[in-house]
Every structure is written in C-alpha cells, then in structure tokens.
Coordinates of C-alpha atoms in Angstrom, one line a residue:
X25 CA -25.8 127.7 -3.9
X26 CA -26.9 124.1 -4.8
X27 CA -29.8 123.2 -2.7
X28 CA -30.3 120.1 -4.5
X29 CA -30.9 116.9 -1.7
X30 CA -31.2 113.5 -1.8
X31 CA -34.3 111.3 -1.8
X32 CA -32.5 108.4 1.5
X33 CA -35.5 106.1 0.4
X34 CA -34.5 106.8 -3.2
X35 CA -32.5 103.6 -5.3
X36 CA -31.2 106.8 -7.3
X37 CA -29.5 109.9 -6.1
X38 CA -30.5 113.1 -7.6
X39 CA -27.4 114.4 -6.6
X40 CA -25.9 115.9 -9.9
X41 CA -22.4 113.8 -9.2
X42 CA -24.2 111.0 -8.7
X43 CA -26.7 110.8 -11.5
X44 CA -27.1 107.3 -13.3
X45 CA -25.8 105.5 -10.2
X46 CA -28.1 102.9 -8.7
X47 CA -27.4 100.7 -5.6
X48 CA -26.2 97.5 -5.5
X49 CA -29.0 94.5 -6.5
X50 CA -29.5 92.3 -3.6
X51 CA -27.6 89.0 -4.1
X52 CA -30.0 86.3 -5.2
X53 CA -31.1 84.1 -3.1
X54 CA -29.7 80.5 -3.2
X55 CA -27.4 81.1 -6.2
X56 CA -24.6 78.6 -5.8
X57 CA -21.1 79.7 -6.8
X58 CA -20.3 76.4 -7.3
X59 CA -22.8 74.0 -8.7
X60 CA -22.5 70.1 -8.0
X61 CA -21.4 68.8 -11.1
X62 CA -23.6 65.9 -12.3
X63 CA -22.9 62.1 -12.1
X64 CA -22.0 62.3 -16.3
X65 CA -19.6 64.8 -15.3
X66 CA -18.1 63.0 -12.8
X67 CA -17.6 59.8 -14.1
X68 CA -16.0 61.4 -17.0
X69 CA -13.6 63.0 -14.9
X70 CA -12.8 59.9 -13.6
X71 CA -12.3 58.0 -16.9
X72 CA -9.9 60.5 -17.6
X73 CA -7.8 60.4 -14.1
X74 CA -7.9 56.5 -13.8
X75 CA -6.8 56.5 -17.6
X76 CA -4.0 58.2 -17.0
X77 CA -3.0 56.8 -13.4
X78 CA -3.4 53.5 -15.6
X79 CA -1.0 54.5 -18.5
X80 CA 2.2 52.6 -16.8
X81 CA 0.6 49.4 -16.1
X82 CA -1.0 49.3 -19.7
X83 CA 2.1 50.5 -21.3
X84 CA 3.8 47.6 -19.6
X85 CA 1.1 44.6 -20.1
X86 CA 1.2 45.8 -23.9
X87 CA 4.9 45.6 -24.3
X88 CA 4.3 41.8 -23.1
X89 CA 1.5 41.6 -25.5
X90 CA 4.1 42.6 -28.2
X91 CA 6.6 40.2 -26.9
X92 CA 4.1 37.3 -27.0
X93 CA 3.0 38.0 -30.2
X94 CA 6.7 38.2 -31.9
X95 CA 7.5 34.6 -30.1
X96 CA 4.4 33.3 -31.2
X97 CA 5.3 34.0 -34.8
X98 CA 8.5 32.8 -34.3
X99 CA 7.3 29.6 -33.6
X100 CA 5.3 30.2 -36.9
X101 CA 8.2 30.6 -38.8
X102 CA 10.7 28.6 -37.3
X103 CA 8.7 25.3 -36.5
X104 CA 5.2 25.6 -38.4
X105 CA 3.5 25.5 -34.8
X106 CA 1.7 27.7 -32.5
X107 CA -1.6 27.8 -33.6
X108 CA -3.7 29.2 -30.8
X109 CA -7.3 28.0 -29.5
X110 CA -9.9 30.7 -28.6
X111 CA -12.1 29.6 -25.7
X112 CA -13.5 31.6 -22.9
X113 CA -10.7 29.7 -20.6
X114 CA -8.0 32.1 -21.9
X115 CA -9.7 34.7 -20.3
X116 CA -9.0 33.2 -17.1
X117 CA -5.8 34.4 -16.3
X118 CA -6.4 38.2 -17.3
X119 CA -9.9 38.2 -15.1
X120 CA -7.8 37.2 -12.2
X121 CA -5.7 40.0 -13.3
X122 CA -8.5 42.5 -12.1
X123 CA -7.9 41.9 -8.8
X124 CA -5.3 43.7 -8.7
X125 CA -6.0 46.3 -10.7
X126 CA -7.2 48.8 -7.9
X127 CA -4.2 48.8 -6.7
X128 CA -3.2 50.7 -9.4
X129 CA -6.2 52.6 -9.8
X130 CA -5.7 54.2 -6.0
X131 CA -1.9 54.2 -5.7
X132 CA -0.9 57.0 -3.4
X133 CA -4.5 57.3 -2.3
X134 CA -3.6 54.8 0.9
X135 CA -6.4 55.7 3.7
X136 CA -4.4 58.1 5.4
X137 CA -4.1 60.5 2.4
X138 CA -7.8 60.7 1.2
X139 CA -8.6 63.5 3.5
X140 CA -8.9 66.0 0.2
X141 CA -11.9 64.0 -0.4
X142 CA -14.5 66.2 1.9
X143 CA -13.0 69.0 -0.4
X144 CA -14.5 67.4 -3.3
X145 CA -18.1 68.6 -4.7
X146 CA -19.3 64.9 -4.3
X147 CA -19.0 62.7 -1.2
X148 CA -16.1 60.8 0.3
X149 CA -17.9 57.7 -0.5
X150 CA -19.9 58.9 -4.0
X151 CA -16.1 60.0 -5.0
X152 CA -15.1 56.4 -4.5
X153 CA -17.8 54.6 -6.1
X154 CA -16.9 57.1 -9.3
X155 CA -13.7 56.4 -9.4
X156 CA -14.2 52.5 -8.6
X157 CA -16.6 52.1 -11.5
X158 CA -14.1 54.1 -13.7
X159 CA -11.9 51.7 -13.2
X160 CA -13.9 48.7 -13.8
X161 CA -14.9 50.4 -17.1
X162 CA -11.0 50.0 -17.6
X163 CA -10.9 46.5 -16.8
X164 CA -14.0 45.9 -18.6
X165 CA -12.0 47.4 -21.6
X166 CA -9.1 45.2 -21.4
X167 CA -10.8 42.2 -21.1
X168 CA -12.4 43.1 -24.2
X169 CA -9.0 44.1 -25.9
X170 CA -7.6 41.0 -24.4
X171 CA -9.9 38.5 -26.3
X172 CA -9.6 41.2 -29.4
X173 CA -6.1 40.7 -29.6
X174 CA -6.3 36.7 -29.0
X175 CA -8.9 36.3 -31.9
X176 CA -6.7 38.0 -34.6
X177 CA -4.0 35.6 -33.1
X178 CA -6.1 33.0 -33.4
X179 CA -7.0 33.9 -37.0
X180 CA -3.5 34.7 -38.0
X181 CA -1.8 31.7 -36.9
X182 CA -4.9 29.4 -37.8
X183 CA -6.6 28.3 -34.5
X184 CA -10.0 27.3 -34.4
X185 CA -12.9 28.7 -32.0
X186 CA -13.7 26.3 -29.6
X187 CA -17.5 25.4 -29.8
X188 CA -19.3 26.4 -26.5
X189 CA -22.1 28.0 -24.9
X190 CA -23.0 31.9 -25.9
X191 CA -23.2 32.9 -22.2
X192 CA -19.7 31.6 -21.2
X193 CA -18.2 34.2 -22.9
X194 CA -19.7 36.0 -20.3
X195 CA -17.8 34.5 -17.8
X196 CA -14.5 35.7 -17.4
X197 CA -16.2 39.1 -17.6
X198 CA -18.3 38.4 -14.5
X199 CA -15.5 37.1 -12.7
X200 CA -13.4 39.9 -13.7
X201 CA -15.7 42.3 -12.1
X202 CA -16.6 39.9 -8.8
X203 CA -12.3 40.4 -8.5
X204 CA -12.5 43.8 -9.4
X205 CA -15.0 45.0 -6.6
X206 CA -13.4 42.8 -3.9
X207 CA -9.9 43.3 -4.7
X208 CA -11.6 48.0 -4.4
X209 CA -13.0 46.9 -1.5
X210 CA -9.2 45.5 -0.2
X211 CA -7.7 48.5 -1.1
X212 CA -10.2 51.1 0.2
X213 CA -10.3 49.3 3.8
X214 CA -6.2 48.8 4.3
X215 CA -3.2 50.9 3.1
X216 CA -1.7 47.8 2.5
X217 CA -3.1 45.5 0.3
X218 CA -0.3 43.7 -1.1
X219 CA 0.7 42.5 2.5
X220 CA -2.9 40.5 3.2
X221 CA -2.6 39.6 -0.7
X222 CA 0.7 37.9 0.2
X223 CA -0.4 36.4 4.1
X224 CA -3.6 34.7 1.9
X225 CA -1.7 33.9 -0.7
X226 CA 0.6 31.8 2.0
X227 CA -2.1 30.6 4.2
X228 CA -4.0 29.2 0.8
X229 CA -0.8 26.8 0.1
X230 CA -0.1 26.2 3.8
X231 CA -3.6 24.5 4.2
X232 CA -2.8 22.8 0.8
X233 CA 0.4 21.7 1.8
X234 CA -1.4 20.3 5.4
X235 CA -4.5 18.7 4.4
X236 CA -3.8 15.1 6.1
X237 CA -3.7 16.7 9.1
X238 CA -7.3 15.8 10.5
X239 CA -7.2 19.6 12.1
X240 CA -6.4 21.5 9.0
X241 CA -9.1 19.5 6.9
X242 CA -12.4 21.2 8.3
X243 CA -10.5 24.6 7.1
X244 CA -9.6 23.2 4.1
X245 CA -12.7 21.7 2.8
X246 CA -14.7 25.3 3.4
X247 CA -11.6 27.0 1.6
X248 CA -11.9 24.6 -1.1
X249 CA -16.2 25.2 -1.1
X250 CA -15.1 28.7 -1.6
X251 CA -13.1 28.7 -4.8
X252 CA -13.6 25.3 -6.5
X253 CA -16.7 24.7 -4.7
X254 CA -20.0 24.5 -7.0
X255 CA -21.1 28.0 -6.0
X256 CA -17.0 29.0 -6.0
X257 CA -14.9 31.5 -7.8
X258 CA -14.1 28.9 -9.9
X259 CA -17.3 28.2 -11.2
X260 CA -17.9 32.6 -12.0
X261 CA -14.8 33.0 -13.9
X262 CA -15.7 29.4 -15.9
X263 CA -19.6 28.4 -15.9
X264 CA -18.5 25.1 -15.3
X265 CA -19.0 22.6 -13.0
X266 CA -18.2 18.9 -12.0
X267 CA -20.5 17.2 -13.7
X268 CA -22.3 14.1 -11.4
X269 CA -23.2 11.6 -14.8
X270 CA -19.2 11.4 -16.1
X271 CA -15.6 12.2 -15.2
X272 CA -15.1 15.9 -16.2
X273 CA -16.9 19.4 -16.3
X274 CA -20.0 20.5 -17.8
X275 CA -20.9 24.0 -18.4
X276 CA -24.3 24.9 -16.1
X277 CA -26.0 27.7 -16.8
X278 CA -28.4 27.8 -13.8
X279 CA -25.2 27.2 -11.5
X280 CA -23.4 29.7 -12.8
X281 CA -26.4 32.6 -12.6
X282 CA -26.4 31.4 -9.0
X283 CA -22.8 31.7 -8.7
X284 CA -22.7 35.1 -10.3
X285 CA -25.4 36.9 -7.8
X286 CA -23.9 35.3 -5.0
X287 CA -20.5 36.3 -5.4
X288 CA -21.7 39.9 -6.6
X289 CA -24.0 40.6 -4.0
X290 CA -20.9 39.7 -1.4
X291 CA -18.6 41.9 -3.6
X292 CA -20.7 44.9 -4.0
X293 CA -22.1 44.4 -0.3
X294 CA -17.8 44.7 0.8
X295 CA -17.4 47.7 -2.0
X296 CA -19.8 49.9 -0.7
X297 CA -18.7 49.5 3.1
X298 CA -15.7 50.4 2.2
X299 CA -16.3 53.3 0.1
X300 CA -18.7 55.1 2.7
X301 CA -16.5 54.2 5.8
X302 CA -14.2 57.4 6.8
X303 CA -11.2 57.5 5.0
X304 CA -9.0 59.2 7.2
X305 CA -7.2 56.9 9.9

C-alpha cells in the first residue's frame, strides 16, 4: 500500500505520478502584452500608409510631369524655344497644391469613420498628428522633387537661375506647410472639405466681382489684408512685399519671418484642435 502523501504547502508534489511537476509561476506583475510602440515606430508606420494611400495622386501628377516635359522638348525641337527660368516663384503653384493634399492623405477617413482610432495603441489625436506629419513629410518631398525636376529642365533646355535671396527658396516650402496644416485641419473638422473649398472659393470672387459696392468694401479690404496683405499668404509663399521707395516688390526678410510665425502659429493652433477634438459625429 502506498502511503506516500503530499506536502499542500509544497511547490512540488512528492506524489510518485507527479514528480518533476511544479505549479504555475505567478504572472508578473505589470507585464504588458502589448507594449506602446514608440513615436519612431509610429511615424514609420505612417510613412508607409500615407505612401501608399498617396500612390494614385503621385502616379497621376507624374504622368503630367512626363507630359510637360515631352511638350517642352517639343518646343525645343520644333521652334528652338522653351528655355525655362528657375526662381522660387515656380514653386508657387505646387505649395498651393498642398492644400489639398490631406484630402488625399485621409480619404475614407471622413469624421464619422475614425471610430477604430480608440483601438489604436496611440491616441485619437496622437494618431492624427502622426499621420498629419507623415504626410507633410510627403509634401515636403514633392516640393523638393518639384524644383529637382525643374532644375534639370532648366539645365537641359538652357534657362538661367534667377539671382535672389538664399532664404526665398525657403519660401514656397513654408507656405507649403502653412497650406498643408490648415487645409489637415479642414479635413479633420468636416467630412466635407471640398464643399467649404468650393463656397470660399465662390465667396473670394463674389467679393472681387462687388468691390464698388461701399458694403462689400470693408469685407474686401480685410480679405485682401489676408492673402495679399503685408503679413498675407502672399507674402509666406513669396518673401516679397510691396515695396514703399518704387513701383514693384522687394523681397523682405524681416516681413516675411513675421509672416511665417504668424501664419504658422494660426495653422498649427487650428491643426491641433482638430486633431484632439472627438472624431466620431
């Protein structure tokens, strides 16, 4: 008869059966199954998902690139013109151009479908300031790429450089990110951006069209102070300025700075209160 017992204060069981068998180790104590990941890891996350909800749009400004560069050679050929200028003025058009690019960057994310962000690891509004500054690091990119490809037009087709400032190159990068944030902070408040793009859009040229009229003109004139004003839009994406001693523009520096942290502050200040507001409706 086996009279063998067991020691119930005992990790291990003398019980022949049960030799070699110990109890479970207690779970540790604040182990996380699932760590937060770090801000490197998220923002590379996010290069890689706005990269890709990018590809269309980039796929489709490069085909015009290749368009634009095929006629301009044509012209070479044909006609012995169309010699481009480099100045930081082209860059105009594709800075405004980042206005619109959160459109893209959250399309399908309207405020009504970015519930799934409290399942994240991060924040509702951390996961948006990721995502937002992913994107800018696009548009940065482009802009970059953008002047890239117009300086080897420029060299092929034997335009010259025009002679300016070091720091207004700068500028259509500035303005480019001033667009970027406000046009994030457009599309994080409203699921439809394009509409209040379009009503501003009309109600800019509507005031244009009535300026005359003594009661449009006090609307007008702070419109105006807005974007061609000397603290404007105008004067972020340029650095220039009217110019008080002669007919014409002069590039200001000390203007533009001013300009610049103005119209930042203002965008970032919009950004961020949209990001952290609740995205569900």
């Amino acid at each position: 008869m086996n009279t063998t017992t067991a020691d119930p204060t005992a990790s291990t069981f003398a019980m022949p059966e049960n030799v070699g068998l110990t109890a479970p180790a207690p779970p540790l104590e604040g182990a996380a199954l699932n760590p937060v990941p770090g801000w490197m890891d998220v923002l590379r996350e996010q290069l890689s998902s706005v990269g890709l909800a990018l590809r269309r749009e980039g796929t489709v400004v490069g085909g015009f690139a290749v368009l634009f560069t095929a006629f301009i050679f044509w012209m070479q050929v044909q006609q012995g013109t169309g010699d481009l200028p480099l100045s930081p003025a082209e860059g105009i058009a594709a800075a405004m151009m980042a206005f619109l690019i959160p459109m893209g960057v959250w399309k399908g994310e309207d405020p009504a479908r970015r519930g799934y962000h409290h399942a994240m690891p991060v924040g509702h509004g951390e996961h948006a300031v990721a995502r937002a500054a992913a994107g800018l690091a696009w548009t940065l990119a482009g802009g970059a790429a953008f002047f890239g490809w117009m300086g080897l037009l420029s060299l092929t087709t034997g335009g010259r450089v025009e002679q300016v400032e070091a720091w207004q190159w700068a500028a259509p990068f500035a303005g480019a990110t001033v667009l970027y944030l406000l046009g994030s902070a457009l599309t994080l408040a409203t699921s439809r951006p394009w509409r209040w793009l379009g009503f501003s859009a009309v109600g800019y040229f509507f005031l244009s069209a009535f300026r005359a009229i003594d009661a449009a003109t006090p609307l007008s004139d702070a419109v105006d102070a807005v974007v061609t004003g000397q603290y404007g839009l105008s004067t972020v994406l340029t650095g220039l300025v009217e110019s008080t001693k002669f007919t014409g523009m002069k590039a200001d520096a000390g203007t533009w700075l001013t300009a610049t942290f103005l119209w930042l502050a203002a965008a970032v200040s919009l950004f961020l209160w949209a990001a952290y507001r609740q995205p569900e409706r």
